[in-house]
């Protein structure tokens, strides 16, 4: 996971669901650029993004979809994808 161009979480490799933390990230008010690269080989896939802070009484809460957005389509430079694993056909 990257936040404003900086890698903050690395959970790479073949493994079951597990929690990884970015440590403390202090964000100013306003929009921030978030990128998530994820792969799934087999088994149970999961991705949960949570945060904690003064507004959550320092308890982990799922980031609400209402505060996330995609870049406008006009900024896209084409479509691309990456595939990891064995035995995939594209």
Backbone atoms as SQL, in Angstrom:
CREATE TABLE atoms (id INTEGER PRIMARY KEY, chain TEXT, resi INTEGER, resn TEXT, atom TEXT, x REAL, y REAL, z REAL);
INSERT INTO atoms VALUES
  (1, 'A', 1, 'UNK', 'N', 0.849, -1.157, 0.000),
  (2, 'A', 1, 'UNK', 'CA', 0.000, 0.000, 0.000),
  (3, 'A', 1, 'UNK', 'C', 0.901, 1.228, 0.000),
  (4, 'A', 2, 'UNK', 'N', 0.547, 2.192, -0.824),
  (5, 'A', 2, 'UNK', 'CA', 1.285, 3.438, -0.934),
  (6, 'A', 2, 'UNK', 'C', 0.375, 4.598, -0.547),
  (7, 'A', 3, 'UNK', 'N', 0.906, 5.515, 0.196),
  (8, 'A', 3, 'UNK', 'CA', 0.178, 6.723, 0.585),
  (9, 'A', 3, 'UNK', 'C', 0.991, 7.918, 0.123),
  (10, 'A', 4, 'UNK', 'N', 0.394, 8.704, -0.765),
  (11, 'A', 4, 'UNK', 'CA', 1.069, 9.875, -1.328),
  (12, 'A', 4, 'UNK', 'C', 2.435, 9.506, -1.905),
  (13, 'A', 5, 'UNK', 'N', 2.502, 8.339, -2.583),
  (14, 'A', 5, 'UNK', 'CA', 3.714, 7.905, -3.257),
  (15, 'A', 5, 'UNK', 'C', 4.726, 7.177, -2.391),
  (16, 'A', 6, 'UNK', 'N', 4.478, 7.034, -1.106),
  (17, 'A', 6, 'UNK', 'CA', 5.408, 6.365, -0.203),
  (18, 'A', 6, 'UNK', 'C', 4.839, 5.016, 0.227),
  (19, 'A', 7, 'UNK', 'N', 5.654, 3.944, 0.105),
  (20, 'A', 7, 'UNK', 'CA', 5.197, 2.623, 0.541),
  (21, 'A', 7, 'UNK', 'C', 5.071, 2.636, 2.060),
  (22, 'A', 8, 'UNK', 'N', 3.867, 2.302, 2.542),
  (23, 'A', 8, 'UNK', 'CA', 3.646, 2.303, 3.989),
  (24, 'A', 8, 'UNK', 'C', 3.324, 0.917, 4.529),
  (25, 'A', 9, 'UNK', 'N', 2.908, -0.011, 3.656),
  (26, 'A', 9, 'UNK', 'CA', 2.631, -1.390, 4.076),
  (27, 'A', 9, 'UNK', 'C', 3.150, -2.329, 2.995),
  (28, 'A', 10, 'UNK', 'N', 3.880, -3.368, 3.405),
  (29, 'A', 10, 'UNK', 'CA', 4.342, -4.410, 2.491),
  (30, 'A', 10, 'UNK', 'C', 3.895, -5.750, 3.070),
  (31, 'A', 11, 'UNK', 'N', 2.915, -6.356, 2.430),
  (32, 'A', 11, 'UNK', 'CA', 2.368, -7.631, 2.893),
  (33, 'A', 11, 'UNK', 'C', 2.498, -8.665, 1.778),
  (34, 'A', 12, 'UNK', 'N', 3.625, -8.623, 1.067),
  (35, 'A', 12, 'UNK', 'CA', 3.837, -9.450, -0.112),
  (36, 'A', 12, 'UNK', 'C', 4.049, -10.914, 0.265),
  (37, 'A', 13, 'UNK', 'N', 3.807, -11.793, -0.686),
  (38, 'A', 13, 'UNK', 'CA', 4.072, -13.211, -0.507),
  (39, 'A', 13, 'UNK', 'C', 2.805, -14.031, -0.431),
  (40, 'A', 14, 'UNK', 'N', 2.971, -15.344, -0.485),
  (41, 'A', 14, 'UNK', 'CA', 1.836, -16.266, -0.396),
  (42, 'A', 14, 'UNK', 'C', 1.598, -16.610, 1.071),
  (43, 'A', 15, 'UNK', 'N', 0.449, -16.250, 1.579),
  (44, 'A', 15, 'UNK', 'CA', 0.120, -16.481, 2.989),
  (45, 'A', 15, 'UNK', 'C', -1.373, -16.297, 3.177),
  (46, 'A', 16, 'UNK', 'N', -1.873, -16.734, 4.293),
  (47, 'A', 16, 'UNK', 'CA', -3.270, -16.518, 4.641),
  (48, 'A', 16, 'UNK', 'C', -3.493, -15.076, 5.082),
  (49, 'A', 17, 'UNK', 'N', -4.723, -14.815, 5.470),
  (50, 'A', 17, 'UNK', 'CA', -5.065, -13.466, 5.928),
  (51, 'A', 17, 'UNK', 'C', -4.259, -13.127, 7.176),
  (52, 'A', 18, 'UNK', 'N', -3.677, -11.940, 7.173),
  (53, 'A', 18, 'UNK', 'CA', -2.942, -11.458, 8.337),
  (54, 'A', 18, 'UNK', 'C', -2.963, -9.940, 8.340),
  (55, 'A', 19, 'UNK', 'N', -2.783, -9.388, 9.496),
  (56, 'A', 19, 'UNK', 'CA', -2.837, -7.931, 9.635),
  (57, 'A', 19, 'UNK', 'C', -1.435, -7.345, 9.556),
  (58, 'A', 20, 'UNK', 'N', -1.311, -6.262, 8.816),
  (59, 'A', 20, 'UNK', 'CA', -0.079, -5.491, 8.734),
  (60, 'A', 20, 'UNK', 'C', -0.437, -4.037, 8.991),
  (61, 'A', 21, 'UNK', 'N', 0.461, -3.326, 9.633),
  (62, 'A', 21, 'UNK', 'CA', 0.198, -1.935, 9.992),
  (63, 'A', 21, 'UNK', 'C', 1.217, -1.021, 9.335),
  (64, 'A', 22, 'UNK', 'N', 0.782, 0.182, 9.036),
  (65, 'A', 22, 'UNK', 'CA', 1.680, 1.184, 8.467),
  (66, 'A', 22, 'UNK', 'C', 2.431, 1.933, 9.549),
  (67, 'A', 23, 'UNK', 'N', 2.096, 1.676, 10.797),
  (68, 'A', 23, 'UNK', 'CA', 2.630, 2.529, 11.851),
  (69, 'A', 23, 'UNK', 'C', 1.859, 3.841, 11.831),
  (70, 'A', 24, 'UNK', 'N', 2.346, 4.828, 12.517),
  (71, 'A', 24, 'UNK', 'CA', 1.615, 6.096, 12.585),
  (72, 'A', 24, 'UNK', 'C', 1.837, 6.915, 11.321),
  (73, 'A', 25, 'UNK', 'N', 0.745, 7.342, 10.726),
  (74, 'A', 25, 'UNK', 'CA', 0.755, 8.228, 9.567),
  (75, 'A', 25, 'UNK', 'C', -0.112, 9.424, 9.931),
  (76, 'A', 26, 'UNK', 'N', 0.464, 10.592, 9.973),
  (77, 'A', 26, 'UNK', 'CA', -0.296, 11.792, 10.312),
  (78, 'A', 26, 'UNK', 'C', -0.731, 12.467, 9.021),
  (79, 'A', 27, 'UNK', 'N', -2.037, 12.624, 8.846),
  (80, 'A', 27, 'UNK', 'CA', -2.588, 13.185, 7.613),
  (81, 'A', 27, 'UNK', 'C', -3.191, 14.554, 7.867),
  (82, 'A', 28, 'UNK', 'N', -2.920, 15.454, 6.953),
  (83, 'A', 28, 'UNK', 'CA', -3.576, 16.756, 7.004),
  (84, 'A', 28, 'UNK', 'C', -4.977, 16.607, 6.423),
  (85, 'A', 29, 'UNK', 'N', -5.823, 17.585, 6.656),
  (86, 'A', 29, 'UNK', 'CA', -7.172, 17.566, 6.081),
  (87, 'A', 29, 'UNK', 'C', -7.061, 17.626, 4.562),
  (88, 'A', 30, 'UNK', 'N', -7.982, 16.968, 3.879),
  (89, 'A', 30, 'UNK', 'CA', -7.997, 17.008, 2.422),
  (90, 'A', 30, 'UNK', 'C', -7.720, 15.649, 1.813),
  (91, 'A', 31, 'UNK', 'N', -7.617, 15.641, 0.488),
  (92, 'A', 31, 'UNK', 'CA', -7.442, 14.400, -0.267),
  (93, 'A', 31, 'UNK', 'C', -5.999, 13.912, -0.193),
  (94, 'A', 32, 'UNK', 'N', -5.846, 12.591, -0.213),
  (95, 'A', 32, 'UNK', 'CA', -4.533, 11.950, -0.233),
  (96, 'A', 32, 'UNK', 'C', -4.569, 10.834, -1.267),
  (97, 'A', 33, 'UNK', 'N', -3.439, 10.574, -1.916),
  (98, 'A', 33, 'UNK', 'CA', -3.338, 9.593, -2.987),
  (99, 'A', 33, 'UNK', 'C', -2.996, 8.230, -2.391),
  (100, 'A', 34, 'UNK', 'N', -3.865, 7.253, -2.582),
  (101, 'A', 34, 'UNK', 'CA', -3.707, 5.919, -2.015),
  (102, 'A', 34, 'UNK', 'C', -3.686, 4.893, -3.145),
  (103, 'A', 35, 'UNK', 'N', -2.695, 4.003, -3.142),
  (104, 'A', 35, 'UNK', 'CA', -2.598, 2.934, -4.137),
  (105, 'A', 35, 'UNK', 'C', -2.444, 1.612, -3.395),
  (106, 'A', 36, 'UNK', 'N', -3.231, 0.620, -3.803),
  (107, 'A', 36, 'UNK', 'CA', -3.147, -0.716, -3.213),
  (108, 'A', 36, 'UNK', 'C', -2.867, -1.703, -4.337),
  (109, 'A', 37, 'UNK', 'N', -1.774, -2.456, -4.230),
  (110, 'A', 37, 'UNK', 'CA', -1.483, -3.573, -5.131),
  (111, 'A', 37, 'UNK', 'C', -1.798, -4.841, -4.358),
  (112, 'A', 38, 'UNK', 'N', -2.597, -5.705, -4.962),
  (113, 'A', 38, 'UNK', 'CA', -3.001, -6.920, -4.263),
  (114, 'A', 38, 'UNK', 'C', -3.014, -8.080, -5.246),
  (115, 'A', 39, 'UNK', 'N', -2.630, -9.254, -4.782),
  (116, 'A', 39, 'UNK', 'CA', -2.719, -10.449, -5.616),
  (117, 'A', 39, 'UNK', 'C', -3.395, -11.555, -4.818),
  (118, 'A', 40, 'UNK', 'N', -3.923, -12.521, -5.526),
  (119, 'A', 40, 'UNK', 'CA', -4.600, -13.659, -4.897),
  (120, 'A', 40, 'UNK', 'C', -4.215, -14.899, -5.683),
  (121, 'A', 41, 'UNK', 'N', -3.666, -15.892, -5.014),
  (122, 'A', 41, 'UNK', 'CA', -3.287, -17.138, -5.689),
  (123, 'A', 41, 'UNK', 'C', -4.388, -18.175, -5.536),
  (124, 'A', 42, 'UNK', 'N', -4.716, -18.523, -4.311),
  (125, 'A', 42, 'UNK', 'CA', -5.826, -19.427, -4.032),
  (126, 'A', 42, 'UNK', 'C', -6.150, -19.298, -2.556),
  (127, 'A', 43, 'UNK', 'N', -7.280, -19.802, -2.173),
  (128, 'A', 43, 'UNK', 'CA', -7.668, -19.691, -0.773),
  (129, 'A', 43, 'UNK', 'C', -8.554, -18.478, -0.550),
  (130, 'A', 44, 'UNK', 'N', -8.655, -18.071, 0.679),
  (131, 'A', 44, 'UNK', 'CA', -9.532, -16.957, 1.034),
  (132, 'A', 44, 'UNK', 'C', -8.867, -15.619, 0.798),
  (133, 'A', 45, 'UNK', 'N', -9.458, -14.822, -0.048),
  (134, 'A', 45, 'UNK', 'CA', -8.937, -13.488, -0.299),
  (135, 'A', 45, 'UNK', 'C', -9.581, -12.505, 0.669),
  (136, 'A', 46, 'UNK', 'N', -8.812, -11.530, 1.099),
  (137, 'A', 46, 'UNK', 'CA', -9.340, -10.528, 2.027),
  (138, 'A', 46, 'UNK', 'C', -8.510, -9.262, 1.918),
  (139, 'A', 47, 'UNK', 'N', -9.166, -8.146, 2.029),
  (140, 'A', 47, 'UNK', 'CA', -8.478, -6.864, 2.137),
  (141, 'A', 47, 'UNK', 'C', -9.330, -5.974, 3.022),
  (142, 'A', 48, 'UNK', 'N', -8.758, -5.531, 4.109),
  (143, 'A', 48, 'UNK', 'CA', -9.462, -4.643, 5.033),
  (144, 'A', 48, 'UNK', 'C', -8.563, -3.449, 5.292),
  (145, 'A', 49, 'UNK', 'N', -9.112, -2.279, 5.182),
  (146, 'A', 49, 'UNK', 'CA', -8.341, -1.070, 5.431),
  (147, 'A', 49, 'UNK', 'C', -9.004, -0.321, 6.578),
  (148, 'A', 50, 'UNK', 'N', -8.265, -0.211, 7.679),
  (149, 'A', 50, 'UNK', 'CA', -8.816, 0.421, 8.876),
  (150, 'A', 50, 'UNK', 'C', -7.887, 1.526, 9.356),
  (151, 'A', 51, 'UNK', 'N', -8.431, 2.377, 10.174),
  (152, 'A', 51, 'UNK', 'CA', -7.637, 3.452, 10.758),
  (153, 'A', 51, 'UNK', 'C', -8.079, 3.662, 12.190),
  (154, 'A', 52, 'UNK', 'N', -7.264, 4.386, 12.929),
  (155, 'A', 52, 'UNK', 'CA', -7.639, 4.775, 14.282),
  (156, 'A', 52, 'UNK', 'C', -7.086, 6.167, 14.536),
  (157, 'A', 53, 'UNK', 'N', -7.765, 6.898, 15.370),
  (158, 'A', 53, 'UNK', 'CA', -7.334, 8.252, 15.686),
  (159, 'A', 53, 'UNK', 'C', -8.279, 8.889, 16.681),
  (160, 'A', 54, 'UNK', 'N', -8.108, 10.188, 16.908),
  (161, 'A', 54, 'UNK', 'CA', -8.937, 10.882, 17.891),
  (162, 'A', 54, 'UNK', 'C', -10.440, 10.789, 17.589),
  (163, 'A', 55, 'UNK', 'N', -10.800, 10.736, 16.305),
  (164, 'A', 55, 'UNK', 'CA', -12.217, 10.677, 15.935),
  (165, 'A', 55, 'UNK', 'C', -12.817, 9.286, 16.115),
  (166, 'A', 56, 'UNK', 'N', -11.999, 8.278, 16.440),
  (167, 'A', 56, 'UNK', 'CA', -12.495, 6.911, 16.656),
  (168, 'A', 56, 'UNK', 'C', -12.228, 6.445, 18.081),
  (169, 'A', 57, 'UNK', 'N', -11.922, 7.365, 18.965),
  (170, 'A', 57, 'UNK', 'CA', -11.514, 7.015, 20.336),
  (171, 'A', 57, 'UNK', 'C', -10.335, 6.042, 20.321),
  (172, 'A', 58, 'UNK', 'N', -9.466, 6.207, 19.322),
  (173, 'A', 58, 'UNK', 'CA', -8.271, 5.371, 19.145),
  (174, 'A', 58, 'UNK', 'C', -8.586, 3.883, 19.039),
  (175, 'A', 59, 'UNK', 'N', -9.762, 3.557, 18.459),
  (176, 'A', 59, 'UNK', 'CA', -10.148, 2.174, 18.166),
  (177, 'A', 59, 'UNK', 'C', -10.169, 2.007, 16.653),
  (178, 'A', 60, 'UNK', 'N', -9.718, 0.849, 16.165),
  (179, 'A', 60, 'UNK', 'CA', -9.672, 0.615, 14.725),
  (180, 'A', 60, 'UNK', 'C', -11.078, 0.593, 14.141),
  (181, 'A', 61, 'UNK', 'N', -11.254, 1.349, 13.041),
  (182, 'A', 61, 'UNK', 'CA', -12.524, 1.388, 12.316),
  (183, 'A', 61, 'UNK', 'C', -12.232, 1.245, 10.830),
  (184, 'A', 62, 'UNK', 'N', -13.130, 0.577, 10.128),
  (185, 'A', 62, 'UNK', 'CA', -13.015, 0.468, 8.683),
  (186, 'A', 62, 'UNK', 'C', -13.175, 1.846, 8.056),
  (187, 'A', 63, 'UNK', 'N', -12.331, 2.147, 7.077),
  (188, 'A', 63, 'UNK', 'CA', -12.450, 3.426, 6.374),
  (189, 'A', 63, 'UNK', 'C', -13.731, 3.374, 5.552),
  (190, 'A', 64, 'UNK', 'N', -14.651, 4.317, 5.762),
  (191, 'A', 64, 'UNK', 'CA', -15.928, 4.266, 5.043),
  (192, 'A', 64, 'UNK', 'C', -15.751, 4.547, 3.548),
  (193, 'A', 65, 'UNK', 'N', -16.478, 3.796, 2.726),
  (194, 'A', 65, 'UNK', 'CA', -16.425, 3.978, 1.275),
  (195, 'A', 65, 'UNK', 'C', -16.780, 5.403, 0.877),
  (196, 'A', 66, 'UNK', 'N', -17.577, 6.071, 1.679),
  (197, 'A', 66, 'UNK', 'CA', -18.017, 7.428, 1.343),
  (198, 'A', 66, 'UNK', 'C', -16.871, 8.434, 1.318),
  (199, 'A', 67, 'UNK', 'N', -15.721, 8.106, 1.904),
  (200, 'A', 67, 'UNK', 'CA', -14.592, 9.044, 1.892),
  (201, 'A', 67, 'UNK', 'C', -13.530, 8.649, 0.866),
  (202, 'A', 68, 'UNK', 'N', -13.755, 7.556, 0.128),
  (203, 'A', 68, 'UNK', 'CA', -12.818, 7.111, -0.902),
  (204, 'A', 68, 'UNK', 'C', -13.351, 7.477, -2.273),
  (205, 'A', 69, 'UNK', 'N', -12.448, 7.781, -3.207),
  (206, 'A', 69, 'UNK', 'CA', -12.872, 8.117, -4.569),
  (207, 'A', 69, 'UNK', 'C', -11.798, 7.687, -5.553),
  (208, 'A', 70, 'UNK', 'N', -12.194, 7.498, -6.807),
  (209, 'A', 70, 'UNK', 'CA', -11.268, 7.186, -7.891),
  (210, 'A', 70, 'UNK', 'C', -10.848, 8.481, -8.556),
  (211, 'A', 71, 'UNK', 'N', -9.701, 8.424, -9.244),
  (212, 'A', 71, 'UNK', 'CA', -9.308, 9.564, -10.055),
  (213, 'A', 71, 'UNK', 'C', -10.326, 9.729, -11.178),
  (214, 'A', 72, 'UNK', 'N', -10.522, 10.961, -11.639),
  (215, 'A', 72, 'UNK', 'CA', -11.419, 11.158, -12.786),
  (216, 'A', 72, 'UNK', 'C', -10.904, 10.381, -14.000),
  (217, 'A', 73, 'UNK', 'N', -11.808, 9.854, -14.803),
  (218, 'A', 73, 'UNK', 'CA', -11.417, 9.060, -15.966),
  (219, 'A', 73, 'UNK', 'C', -10.526, 9.836, -16.920),
  (220, 'A', 74, 'UNK', 'N', -10.682, 11.136, -17.001),
  (221, 'A', 74, 'UNK', 'CA', -9.884, 11.947, -17.917),
  (222, 'A', 74, 'UNK', 'C', -8.391, 11.839, -17.622),
  (223, 'A', 75, 'UNK', 'N', -8.017, 11.506, -16.407),
  (224, 'A', 75, 'UNK', 'CA', -6.603, 11.406, -16.048),
  (225, 'A', 75, 'UNK', 'C', -6.017, 10.040, -16.366),
  (226, 'A', 76, 'UNK', 'N', -6.856, 9.062, -16.680),
  (227, 'A', 76, 'UNK', 'CA', -6.360, 7.717, -16.968),
  (228, 'A', 76, 'UNK', 'C', -5.627, 7.707, -18.307),
  (229, 'A', 77, 'UNK', 'N', -4.520, 6.996, -18.371),
  (230, 'A', 77, 'UNK', 'CA', -3.728, 6.902, -19.598),
  (231, 'A', 77, 'UNK', 'C', -3.850, 5.508, -20.204),
  (232, 'A', 78, 'UNK', 'N', -5.013, 4.923, -20.177),
  (233, 'A', 78, 'UNK', 'CA', -5.200, 3.570, -20.685),
  (234, 'A', 78, 'UNK', 'C', -5.407, 2.600, -19.535),
  (235, 'A', 79, 'UNK', 'N', -5.697, 1.390, -19.889),
  (236, 'A', 79, 'UNK', 'CA', -5.942, 0.370, -18.876),
  (237, 'A', 79, 'UNK', 'C', -4.765, -0.587, -18.818),
  (238, 'A', 80, 'UNK', 'N', -4.471, -1.064, -17.651),
  (239, 'A', 80, 'UNK', 'CA', -3.400, -2.032, -17.477),
  (240, 'A', 80, 'UNK', 'C', -3.703, -2.904, -16.286),
  (241, 'A', 81, 'UNK', 'N', -3.040, -4.030, -16.201),
  (242, 'A', 81, 'UNK', 'CA', -3.216, -4.893, -15.050),
  (243, 'A', 81, 'UNK', 'C', -1.956, -5.718, -14.875),
  (244, 'A', 82, 'UNK', 'N', -1.799, -6.252, -13.674),
  (245, 'A', 82, 'UNK', 'CA', -0.682, -7.133, -13.369),
  (246, 'A', 82, 'UNK', 'C', -1.256, -8.437, -12.831),
  (247, 'A', 83, 'UNK', 'N', -0.650, -9.554, -13.191),
  (248, 'A', 83, 'UNK', 'CA', -1.098, -10.856, -12.714),
  (249, 'A', 83, 'UNK', 'C', 0.096, -11.569, -12.090),
  (250, 'A', 84, 'UNK', 'N', -0.087, -12.053, -10.861),
  (251, 'A', 84, 'UNK', 'CA', 0.949, -12.833, -10.184),
  (252, 'A', 84, 'UNK', 'C', 0.412, -14.233, -9.944),
  (253, 'A', 85, 'UNK', 'N', 1.277, -15.205, -9.960),
  (254, 'A', 85, 'UNK', 'CA', 0.874, -16.561, -9.638),
  (255, 'A', 85, 'UNK', 'C', 1.246, -17.525, -10.753),
  (256, 'A', 86, 'UNK', 'N', 0.863, -18.761, -10.585),
  (257, 'A', 86, 'UNK', 'CA', 1.186, -19.805, -11.548),
  (258, 'A', 86, 'UNK', 'C', -0.090, -20.329, -12.183),
  (259, 'A', 87, 'UNK', 'N', 0.002, -20.661, -13.447),
  (260, 'A', 87, 'UNK', 'CA', -1.108, -21.310, -14.118),
  (261, 'A', 87, 'UNK', 'C', -2.221, -20.378, -14.573),
  (262, 'A', 88, 'UNK', 'N', -1.979, -19.070, -14.568),
  (263, 'A', 88, 'UNK', 'CA', -3.004, -18.137, -15.036),
  (264, 'A', 88, 'UNK', 'C', -2.910, -18.003, -16.548),
  (265, 'A', 89, 'UNK', 'N', -4.032, -17.815, -17.185),
  (266, 'A', 89, 'UNK', 'CA', -4.066, -17.498, -18.615),
  (267, 'A', 89, 'UNK', 'C', -4.788, -16.182, -18.774),
  (268, 'A', 90, 'UNK', 'N', -4.195, -15.302, -19.552),
  (269, 'A', 90, 'UNK', 'CA', -4.785, -13.969, -19.752),
  (270, 'A', 90, 'UNK', 'C', -5.112, -13.805, -21.210);
